[in-house]
GROMACS .gro file of C-alpha atoms in nm:
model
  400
    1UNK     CA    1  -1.541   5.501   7.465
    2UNK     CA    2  -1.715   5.238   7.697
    3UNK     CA    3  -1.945   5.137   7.397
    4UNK     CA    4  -1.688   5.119   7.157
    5UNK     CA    5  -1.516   4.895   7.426
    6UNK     CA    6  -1.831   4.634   7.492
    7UNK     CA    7  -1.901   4.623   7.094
    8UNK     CA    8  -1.463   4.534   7.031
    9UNK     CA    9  -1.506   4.264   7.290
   10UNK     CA   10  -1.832   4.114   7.141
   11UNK     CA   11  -1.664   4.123   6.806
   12UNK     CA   12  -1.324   3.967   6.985
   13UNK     CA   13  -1.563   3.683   7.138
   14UNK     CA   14  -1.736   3.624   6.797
   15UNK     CA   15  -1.437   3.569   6.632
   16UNK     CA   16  -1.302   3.358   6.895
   17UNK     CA   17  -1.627   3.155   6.901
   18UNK     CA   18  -1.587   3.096   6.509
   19UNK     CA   19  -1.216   2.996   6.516
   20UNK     CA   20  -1.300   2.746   6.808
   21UNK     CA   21  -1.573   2.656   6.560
   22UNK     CA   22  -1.328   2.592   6.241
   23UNK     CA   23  -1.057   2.413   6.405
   24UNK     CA   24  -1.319   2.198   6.559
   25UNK     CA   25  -1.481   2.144   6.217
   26UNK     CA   26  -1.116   2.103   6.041
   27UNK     CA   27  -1.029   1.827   6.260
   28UNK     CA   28  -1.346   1.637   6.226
   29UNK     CA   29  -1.230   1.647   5.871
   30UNK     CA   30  -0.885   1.510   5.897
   31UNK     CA   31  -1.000   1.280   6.096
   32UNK     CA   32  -1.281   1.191   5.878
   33UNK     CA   33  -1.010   1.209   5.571
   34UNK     CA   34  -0.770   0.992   5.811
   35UNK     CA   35  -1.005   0.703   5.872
   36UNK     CA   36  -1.120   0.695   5.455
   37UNK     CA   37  -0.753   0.678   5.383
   38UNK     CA   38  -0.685   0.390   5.614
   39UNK     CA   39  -0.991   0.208   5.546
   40UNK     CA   40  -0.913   0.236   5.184
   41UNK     CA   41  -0.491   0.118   5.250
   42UNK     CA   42  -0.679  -0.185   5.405
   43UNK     CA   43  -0.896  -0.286   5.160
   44UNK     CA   44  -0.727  -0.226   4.833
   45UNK     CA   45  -0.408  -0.150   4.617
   46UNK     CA   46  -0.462   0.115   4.366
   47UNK     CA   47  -0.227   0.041   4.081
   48UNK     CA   48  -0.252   0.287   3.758
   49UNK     CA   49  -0.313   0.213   3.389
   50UNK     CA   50  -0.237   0.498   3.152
   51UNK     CA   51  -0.365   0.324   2.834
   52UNK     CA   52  -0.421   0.438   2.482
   53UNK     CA   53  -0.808   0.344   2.496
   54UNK     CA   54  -0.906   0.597   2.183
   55UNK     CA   55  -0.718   0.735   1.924
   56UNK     CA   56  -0.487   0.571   1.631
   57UNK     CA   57  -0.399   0.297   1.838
   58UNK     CA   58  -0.674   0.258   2.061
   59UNK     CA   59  -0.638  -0.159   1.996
   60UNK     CA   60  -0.275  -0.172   2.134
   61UNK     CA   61  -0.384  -0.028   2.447
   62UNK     CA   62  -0.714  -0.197   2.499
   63UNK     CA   63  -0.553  -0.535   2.427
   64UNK     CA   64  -0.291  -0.479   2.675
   65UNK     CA   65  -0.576  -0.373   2.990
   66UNK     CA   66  -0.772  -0.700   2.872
   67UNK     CA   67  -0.468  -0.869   3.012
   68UNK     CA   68  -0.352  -0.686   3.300
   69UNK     CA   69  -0.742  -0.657   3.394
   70UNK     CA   70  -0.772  -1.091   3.379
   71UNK     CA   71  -0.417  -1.092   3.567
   72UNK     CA   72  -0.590  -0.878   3.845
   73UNK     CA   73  -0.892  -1.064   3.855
   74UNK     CA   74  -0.771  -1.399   3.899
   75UNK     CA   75  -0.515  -1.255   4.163
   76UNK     CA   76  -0.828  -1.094   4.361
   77UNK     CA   77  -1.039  -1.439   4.324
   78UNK     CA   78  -0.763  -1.639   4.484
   79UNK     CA   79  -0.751  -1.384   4.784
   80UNK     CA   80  -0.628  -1.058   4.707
   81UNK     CA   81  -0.228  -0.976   4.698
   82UNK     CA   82  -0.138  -0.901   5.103
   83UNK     CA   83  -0.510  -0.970   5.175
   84UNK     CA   84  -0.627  -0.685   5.003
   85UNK     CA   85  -0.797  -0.633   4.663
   86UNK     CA   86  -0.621  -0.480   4.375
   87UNK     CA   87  -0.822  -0.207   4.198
   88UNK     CA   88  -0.697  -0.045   3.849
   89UNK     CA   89  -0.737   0.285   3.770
   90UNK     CA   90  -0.744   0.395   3.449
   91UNK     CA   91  -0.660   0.673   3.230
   92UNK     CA   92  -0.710   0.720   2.883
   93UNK     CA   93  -0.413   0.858   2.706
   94UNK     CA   94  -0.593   0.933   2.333
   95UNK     CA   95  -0.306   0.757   2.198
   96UNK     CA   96  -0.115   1.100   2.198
   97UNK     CA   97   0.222   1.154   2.441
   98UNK     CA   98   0.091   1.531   2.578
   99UNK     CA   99  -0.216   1.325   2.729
  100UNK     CA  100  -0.010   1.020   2.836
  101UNK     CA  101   0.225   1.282   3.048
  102UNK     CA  102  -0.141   1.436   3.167
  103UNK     CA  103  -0.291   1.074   3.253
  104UNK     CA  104   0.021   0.984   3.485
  105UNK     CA  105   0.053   1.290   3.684
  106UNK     CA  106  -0.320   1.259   3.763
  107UNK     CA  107  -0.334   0.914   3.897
  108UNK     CA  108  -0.010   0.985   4.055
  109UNK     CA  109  -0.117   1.274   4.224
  110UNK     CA  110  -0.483   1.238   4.267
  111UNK     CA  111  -0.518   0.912   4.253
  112UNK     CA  112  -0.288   0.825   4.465
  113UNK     CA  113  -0.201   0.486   4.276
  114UNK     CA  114   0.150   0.263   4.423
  115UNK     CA  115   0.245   0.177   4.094
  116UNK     CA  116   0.126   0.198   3.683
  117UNK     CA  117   0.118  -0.008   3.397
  118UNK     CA  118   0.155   0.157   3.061
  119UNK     CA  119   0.168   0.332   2.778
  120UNK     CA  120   0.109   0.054   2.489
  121UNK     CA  121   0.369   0.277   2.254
  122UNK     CA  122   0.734   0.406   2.294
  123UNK     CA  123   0.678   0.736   2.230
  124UNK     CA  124   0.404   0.776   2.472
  125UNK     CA  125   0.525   0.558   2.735
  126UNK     CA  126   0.914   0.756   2.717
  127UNK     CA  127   0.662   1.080   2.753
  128UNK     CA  128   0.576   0.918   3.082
  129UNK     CA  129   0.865   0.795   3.255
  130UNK     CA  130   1.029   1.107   3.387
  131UNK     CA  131   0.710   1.155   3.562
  132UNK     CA  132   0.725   0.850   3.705
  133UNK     CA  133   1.116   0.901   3.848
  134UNK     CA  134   1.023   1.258   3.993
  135UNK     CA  135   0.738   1.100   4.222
  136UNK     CA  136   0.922   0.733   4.297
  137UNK     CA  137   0.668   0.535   4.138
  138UNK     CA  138   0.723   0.260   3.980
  139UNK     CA  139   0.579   0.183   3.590
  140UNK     CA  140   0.552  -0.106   3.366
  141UNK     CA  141   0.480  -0.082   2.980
  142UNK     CA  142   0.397  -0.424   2.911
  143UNK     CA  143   0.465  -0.345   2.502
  144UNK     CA  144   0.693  -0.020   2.452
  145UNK     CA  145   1.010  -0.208   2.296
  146UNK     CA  146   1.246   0.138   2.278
  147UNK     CA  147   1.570   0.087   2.499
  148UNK     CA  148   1.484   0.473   2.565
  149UNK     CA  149   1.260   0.347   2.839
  150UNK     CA  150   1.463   0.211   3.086
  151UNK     CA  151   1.764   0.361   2.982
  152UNK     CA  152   1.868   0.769   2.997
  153UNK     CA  153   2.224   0.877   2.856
  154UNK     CA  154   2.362   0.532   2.944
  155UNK     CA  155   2.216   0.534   3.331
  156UNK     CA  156   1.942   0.285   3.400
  157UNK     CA  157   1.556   0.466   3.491
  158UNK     CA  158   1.510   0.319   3.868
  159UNK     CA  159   1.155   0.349   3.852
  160UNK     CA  160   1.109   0.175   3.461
  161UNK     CA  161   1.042  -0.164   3.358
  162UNK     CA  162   0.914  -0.321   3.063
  163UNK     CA  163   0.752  -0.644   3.039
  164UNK     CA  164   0.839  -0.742   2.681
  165UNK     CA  165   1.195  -0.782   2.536
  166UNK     CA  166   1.338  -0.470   2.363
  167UNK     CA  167   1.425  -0.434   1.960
  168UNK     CA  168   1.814  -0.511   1.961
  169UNK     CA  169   1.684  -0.871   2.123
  170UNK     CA  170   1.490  -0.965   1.803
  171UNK     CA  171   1.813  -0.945   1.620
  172UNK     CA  172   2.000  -1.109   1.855
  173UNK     CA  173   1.713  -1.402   1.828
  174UNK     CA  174   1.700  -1.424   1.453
  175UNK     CA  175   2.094  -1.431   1.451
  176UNK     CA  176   2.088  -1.731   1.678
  177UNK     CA  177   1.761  -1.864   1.460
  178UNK     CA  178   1.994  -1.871   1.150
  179UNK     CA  179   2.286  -1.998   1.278
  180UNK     CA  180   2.120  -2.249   1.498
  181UNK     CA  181   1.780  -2.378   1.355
  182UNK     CA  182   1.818  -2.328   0.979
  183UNK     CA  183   2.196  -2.364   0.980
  184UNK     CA  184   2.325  -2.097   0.759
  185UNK     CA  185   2.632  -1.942   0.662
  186UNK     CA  186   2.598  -1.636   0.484
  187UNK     CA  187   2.345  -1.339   0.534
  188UNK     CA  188   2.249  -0.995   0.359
  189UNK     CA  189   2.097  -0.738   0.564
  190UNK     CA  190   1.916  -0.515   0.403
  191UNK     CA  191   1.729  -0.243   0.609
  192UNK     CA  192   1.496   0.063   0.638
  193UNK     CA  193   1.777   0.370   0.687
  194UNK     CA  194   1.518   0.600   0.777
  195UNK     CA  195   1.402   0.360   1.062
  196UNK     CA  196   1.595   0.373   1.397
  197UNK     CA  197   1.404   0.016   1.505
  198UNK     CA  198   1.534  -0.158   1.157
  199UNK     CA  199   1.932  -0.031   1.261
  200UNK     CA  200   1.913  -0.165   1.579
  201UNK     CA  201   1.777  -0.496   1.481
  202UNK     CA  202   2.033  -0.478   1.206
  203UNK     CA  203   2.368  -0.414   1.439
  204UNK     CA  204   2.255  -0.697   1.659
  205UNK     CA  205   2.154  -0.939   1.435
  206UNK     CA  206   2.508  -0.886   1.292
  207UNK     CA  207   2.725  -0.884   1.603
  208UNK     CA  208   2.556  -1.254   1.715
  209UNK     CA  209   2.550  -1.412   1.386
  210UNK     CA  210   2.900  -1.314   1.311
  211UNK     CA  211   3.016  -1.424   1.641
  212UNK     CA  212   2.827  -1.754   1.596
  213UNK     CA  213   3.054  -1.791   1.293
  214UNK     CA  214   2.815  -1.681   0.977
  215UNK     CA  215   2.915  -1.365   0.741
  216UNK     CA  216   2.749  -1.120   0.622
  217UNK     CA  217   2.841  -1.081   0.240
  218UNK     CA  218   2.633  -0.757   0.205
  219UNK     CA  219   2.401  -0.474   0.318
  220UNK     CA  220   2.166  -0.280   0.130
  221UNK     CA  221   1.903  -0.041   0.227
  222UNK     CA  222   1.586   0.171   0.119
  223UNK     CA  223   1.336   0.462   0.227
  224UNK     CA  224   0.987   0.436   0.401
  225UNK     CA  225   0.732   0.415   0.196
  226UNK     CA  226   0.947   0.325  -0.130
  227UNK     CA  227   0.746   0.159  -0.365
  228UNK     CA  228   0.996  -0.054  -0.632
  229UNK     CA  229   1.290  -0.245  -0.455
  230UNK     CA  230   1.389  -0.419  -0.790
  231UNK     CA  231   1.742  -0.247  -0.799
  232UNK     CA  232   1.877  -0.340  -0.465
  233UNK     CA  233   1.726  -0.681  -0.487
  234UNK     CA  234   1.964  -0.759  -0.786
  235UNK     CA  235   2.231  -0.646  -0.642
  236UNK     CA  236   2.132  -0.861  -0.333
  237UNK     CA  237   2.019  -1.155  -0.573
  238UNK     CA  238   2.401  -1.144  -0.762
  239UNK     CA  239   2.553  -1.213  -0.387
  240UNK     CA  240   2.349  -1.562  -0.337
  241UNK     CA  241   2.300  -1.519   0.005
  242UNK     CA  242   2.202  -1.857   0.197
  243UNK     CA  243   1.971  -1.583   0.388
  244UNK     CA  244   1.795  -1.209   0.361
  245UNK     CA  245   1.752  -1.074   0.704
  246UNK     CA  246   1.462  -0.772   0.657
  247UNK     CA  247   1.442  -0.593   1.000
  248UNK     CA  248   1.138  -0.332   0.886
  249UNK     CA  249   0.714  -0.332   0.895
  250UNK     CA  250   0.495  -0.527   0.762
  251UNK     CA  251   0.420  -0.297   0.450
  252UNK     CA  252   0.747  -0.238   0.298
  253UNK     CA  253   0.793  -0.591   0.413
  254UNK     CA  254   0.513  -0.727   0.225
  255UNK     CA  255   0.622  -0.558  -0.097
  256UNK     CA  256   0.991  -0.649  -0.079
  257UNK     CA  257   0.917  -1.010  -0.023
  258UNK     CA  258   0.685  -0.979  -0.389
  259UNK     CA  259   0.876  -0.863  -0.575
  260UNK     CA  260   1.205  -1.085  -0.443
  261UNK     CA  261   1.008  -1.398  -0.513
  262UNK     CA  262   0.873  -1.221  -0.896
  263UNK     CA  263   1.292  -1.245  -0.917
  264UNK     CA  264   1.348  -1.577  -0.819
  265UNK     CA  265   1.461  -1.506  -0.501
  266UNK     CA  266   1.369  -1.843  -0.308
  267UNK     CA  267   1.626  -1.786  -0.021
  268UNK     CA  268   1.392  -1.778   0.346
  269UNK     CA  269   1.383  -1.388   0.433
  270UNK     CA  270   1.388  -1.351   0.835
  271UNK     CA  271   1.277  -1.030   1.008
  272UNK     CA  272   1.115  -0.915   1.333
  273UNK     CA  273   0.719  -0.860   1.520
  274UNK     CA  274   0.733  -0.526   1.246
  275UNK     CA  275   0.631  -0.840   0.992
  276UNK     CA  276   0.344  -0.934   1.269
  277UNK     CA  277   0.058  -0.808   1.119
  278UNK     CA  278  -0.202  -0.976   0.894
  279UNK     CA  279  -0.183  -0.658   0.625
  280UNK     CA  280   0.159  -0.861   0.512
  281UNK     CA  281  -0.024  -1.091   0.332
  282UNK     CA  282  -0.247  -0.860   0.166
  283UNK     CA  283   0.077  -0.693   0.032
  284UNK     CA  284   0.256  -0.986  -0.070
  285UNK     CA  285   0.051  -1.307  -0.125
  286UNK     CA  286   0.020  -1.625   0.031
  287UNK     CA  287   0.290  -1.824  -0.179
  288UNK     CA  288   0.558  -1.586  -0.202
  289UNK     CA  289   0.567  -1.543   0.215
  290UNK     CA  290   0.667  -1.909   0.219
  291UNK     CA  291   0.995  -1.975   0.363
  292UNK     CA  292   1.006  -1.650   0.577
  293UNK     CA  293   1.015  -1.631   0.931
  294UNK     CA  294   1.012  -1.374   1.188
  295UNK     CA  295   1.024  -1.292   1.609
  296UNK     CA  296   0.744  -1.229   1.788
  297UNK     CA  297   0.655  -1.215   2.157
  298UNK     CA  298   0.371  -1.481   2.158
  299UNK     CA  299   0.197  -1.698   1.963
  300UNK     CA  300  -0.109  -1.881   2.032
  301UNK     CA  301  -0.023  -2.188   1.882
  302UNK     CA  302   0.269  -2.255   2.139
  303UNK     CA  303   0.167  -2.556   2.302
  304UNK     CA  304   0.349  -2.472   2.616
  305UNK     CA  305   0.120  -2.527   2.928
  306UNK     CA  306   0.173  -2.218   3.071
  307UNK     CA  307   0.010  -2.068   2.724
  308UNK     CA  308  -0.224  -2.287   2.708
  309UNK     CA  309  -0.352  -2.242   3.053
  310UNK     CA  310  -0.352  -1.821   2.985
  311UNK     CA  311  -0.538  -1.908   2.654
  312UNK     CA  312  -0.831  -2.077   2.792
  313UNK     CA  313  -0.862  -1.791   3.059
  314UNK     CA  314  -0.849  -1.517   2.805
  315UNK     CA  315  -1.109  -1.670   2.599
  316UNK     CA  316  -1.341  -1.778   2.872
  317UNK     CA  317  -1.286  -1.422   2.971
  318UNK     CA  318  -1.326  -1.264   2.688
  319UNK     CA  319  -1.465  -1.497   2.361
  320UNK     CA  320  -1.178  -1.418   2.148
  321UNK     CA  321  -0.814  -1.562   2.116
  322UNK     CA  322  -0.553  -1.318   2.269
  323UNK     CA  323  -0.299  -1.141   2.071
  324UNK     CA  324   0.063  -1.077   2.179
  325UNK     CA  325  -0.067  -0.695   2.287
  326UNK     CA  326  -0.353  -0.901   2.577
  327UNK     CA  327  -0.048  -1.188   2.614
  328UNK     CA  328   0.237  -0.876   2.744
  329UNK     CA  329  -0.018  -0.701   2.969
  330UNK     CA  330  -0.116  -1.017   3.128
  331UNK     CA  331   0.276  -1.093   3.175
  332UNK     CA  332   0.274  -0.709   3.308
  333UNK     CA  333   0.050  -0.802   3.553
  334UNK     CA  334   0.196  -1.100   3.723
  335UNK     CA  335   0.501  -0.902   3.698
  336UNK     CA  336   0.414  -0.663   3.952
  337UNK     CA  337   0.209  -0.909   4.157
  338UNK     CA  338   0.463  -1.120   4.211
  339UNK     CA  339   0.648  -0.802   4.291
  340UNK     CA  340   0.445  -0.696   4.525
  341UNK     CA  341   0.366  -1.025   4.679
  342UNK     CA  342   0.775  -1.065   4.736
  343UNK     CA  343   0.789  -0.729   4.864
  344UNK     CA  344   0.576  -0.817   5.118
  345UNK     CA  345   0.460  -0.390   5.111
  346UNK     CA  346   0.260  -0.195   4.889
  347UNK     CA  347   0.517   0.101   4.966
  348UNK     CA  348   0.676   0.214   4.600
  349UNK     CA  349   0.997   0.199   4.716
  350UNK     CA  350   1.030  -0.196   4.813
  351UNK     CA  351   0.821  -0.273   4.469
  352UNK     CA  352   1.062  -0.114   4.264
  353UNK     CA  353   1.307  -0.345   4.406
  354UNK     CA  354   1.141  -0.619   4.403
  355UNK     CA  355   1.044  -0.578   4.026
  356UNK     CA  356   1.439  -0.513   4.018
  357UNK     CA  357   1.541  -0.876   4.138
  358UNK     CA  358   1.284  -1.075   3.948
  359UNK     CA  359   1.452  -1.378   3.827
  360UNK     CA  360   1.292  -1.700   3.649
  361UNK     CA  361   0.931  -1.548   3.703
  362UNK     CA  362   0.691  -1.810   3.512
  363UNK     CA  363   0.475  -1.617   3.250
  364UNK     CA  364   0.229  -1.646   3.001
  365UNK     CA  365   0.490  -1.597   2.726
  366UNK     CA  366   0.797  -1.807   2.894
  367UNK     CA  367   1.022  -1.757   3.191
  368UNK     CA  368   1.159  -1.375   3.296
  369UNK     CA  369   1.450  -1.247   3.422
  370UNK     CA  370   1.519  -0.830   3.503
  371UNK     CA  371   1.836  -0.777   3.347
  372UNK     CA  372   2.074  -0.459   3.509
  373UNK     CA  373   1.868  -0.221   3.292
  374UNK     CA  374   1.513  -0.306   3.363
  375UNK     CA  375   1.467  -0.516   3.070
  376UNK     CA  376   1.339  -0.924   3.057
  377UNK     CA  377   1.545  -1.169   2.937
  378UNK     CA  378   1.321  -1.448   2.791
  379UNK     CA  379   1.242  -1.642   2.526
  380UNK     CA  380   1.064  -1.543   2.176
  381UNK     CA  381   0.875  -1.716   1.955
  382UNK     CA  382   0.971  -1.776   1.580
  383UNK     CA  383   0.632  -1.771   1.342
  384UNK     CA  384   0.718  -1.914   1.011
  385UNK     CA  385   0.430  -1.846   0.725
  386UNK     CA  386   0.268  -2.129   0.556
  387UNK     CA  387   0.055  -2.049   0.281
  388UNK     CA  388  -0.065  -1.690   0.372
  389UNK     CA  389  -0.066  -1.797   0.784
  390UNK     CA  390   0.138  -1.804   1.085
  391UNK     CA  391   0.254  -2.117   1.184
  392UNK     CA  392   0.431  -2.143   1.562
  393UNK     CA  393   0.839  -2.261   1.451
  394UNK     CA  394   0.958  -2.256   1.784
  395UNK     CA  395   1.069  -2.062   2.095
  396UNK     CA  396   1.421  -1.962   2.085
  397UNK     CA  397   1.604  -1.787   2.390
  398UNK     CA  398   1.893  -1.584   2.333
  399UNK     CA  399   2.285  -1.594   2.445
  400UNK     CA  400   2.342  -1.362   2.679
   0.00000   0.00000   0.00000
């Protein structure tokens, strides 16, 4: 008994030596964890960027980082936001909305980033956002144009913002375009049915221009991927429109526009940034694109200082023009700069509402104001094409 007695209280005073031993070690640790985490609250903001870096549209995404990554680095050259440095943490996405959900919850929860920027897409970037209102961090998709975004079952997303205008603008900006600039009376839609971005161009472009007092005499409308168009275009042809308005992408676009001019179809067609890609004149020719004229969200022959100015940074930066995907993430970025800066905090809470009361906010692509969903009101630019190449119309803002 008295041995079994001496060897339970050697045991009892080992295992009381190696609990004394772990708790002292575990606090060394938290305290060593403690001071990292300060030291790195002081010296930096982490702000997330769940990009589509690879995959089908790997070029969205890495044009949209070129210019949230310039944004940063002329913020951090002039002295940091709050004195401290802003560091971007990426994530690559693949382009697909399982790994965009993925990318978010890790730099939310490992990371440990204050706020994100991205997806490039809708799809992935609405993939995203409930993750985003579950942890109370605010995102930014400087080019995902769905009203889906900011807006759930007719409630606004807190936590969402979007730093380009959404589709039902466009229309809205081509109505006021037709009624305003080229002075027209009567209008033909005619739109891609299987296409939820061509219907809601469609309903706004007709609410504005009727209400600025033009009528629209007729609507037609085809299938994705149709190939011959030459049926609905005489019906459209026998009505004489003054204008066609096309709200669709550049490669049903391209073929319409053909085989309306092969008809004698001179009228100017108008449509939205689904025309804004350089494939459209591969489809359609030079010549017959004459006398159309779409929206887009930048162009880089608007002579407006304040594009200028980003210009010559981006290609100093860079050695290559910027397109409207580098022009939006730059705007993303002084978006939540500014945010920040006004917030005077780098806690979520006070950006988010801060991003939520930015009015008249000077950008690469025109002045911004957050509207009571979380999405800018600002100006567009209208490209008209000149012999097979966009030429800058003019900036048009719309009514609201």
């Amino acid at each position: 008994m008295g041995m079994r007695k001496k060897r339970g209280t050697g045991e009892n005073m080992r295992k009381k030596l190696i609990a004394v031993v772990m708790s002292t070690l575990l606090m060394a640790g938290a305290l060593a964890g403690c001071g990292g985490t300060k030291q790195e609250a002081t010296n930096e903001i982490k702000i997330g960027g769940n990009f589509e870096l690879t995959g089908g549209v790997a070029n969205y995404g890495k044009q949209a980082v070129n210019g949230i990554q310039l944004a940063i680095k002329q913020a951090n050259a002039s002295g940091g936001v709050l004195g401290k440095q802003i560091k971007l943490v990426l994530a690559d996405n693949k382009s697909e909305s399982a790994e965009a959900t993925n990318a978010i919850t890790k730099l939310i929860t490992q990371d440990k980033v204050i706020a994100m920027f991205g997806p490039a897409t809708s799809s992935n970037t609405i993939a995203t956002v409930q993750v985003s209102q579950d942890h109370k961090i605010p995102l930014i998709t400087p080019t995902g144009t769905s009203e889906k975004i900011t807006v759930d079952n007719g409630k606004t997303r807190p936590y969402a913002f979007r730093s380009c205008f959404i589709d039902p603008l466009q229309g809205t900006i081509m109505a006021n375009f037709a009624s305003n600039t080229l002075k027209v009376k009567t209008a033909v839609i005619y739109i891609d049915s299987s296409s939820d971005y061509s219907k809601g161009l469609s309903q706004a472009f007709e609410t504005v221009f009727t209400q600025n007092g033009g009528s629209v005499i007729g609507k037609e409308a085809f299938l994705q991927k149709d190939q011959d168009f030459k049926a609905t275009l005489t019906k459209i042809k026998a009505m004489n429109p003054d204008v066609v308005f096309l709200p669709a992408y550049y490669e049903e676009v391209g073929k319409i526009v053909k085989q309306a001019r092969e008809m004698g179809m001179n009228m100017p067609f108008l449509g939205a940034d689904g025309w804004d890609d350089a494939k459209v004149v591969e489809i359609a020719g030079a010549a017959p694109l004459n006398n159309t004229f779409f929206c887009s969200h930048f162009s880089s022959q608007d002579k407006d200082p304040n594009v200028v100015k980003f210009i010559e940074a981006y290609k100093q930066e860079y050695n290559q023009e910027p397109g409207v995907f580098s022009a939006l993430g730059y705007d993303a970025g002084l978006f939540l700069i500014d945010a920040i800066k006004r917030a005077n905090s780098t806690d979520p809470e006070k950006i988010r509402e801060a991003l939520e009361q930015t009015k008249n906010l000077q950008l690469s692509t025109g002045l911004m104001t957050i509207d009571a969903n979380h999405n800018p009101i600002k100006s567009a630019v209208v490209l008209e094409m000149k012999d097979g190449k966009q030429t800058f119309k003019e900036k048009v803002t719309p009514n609201l």
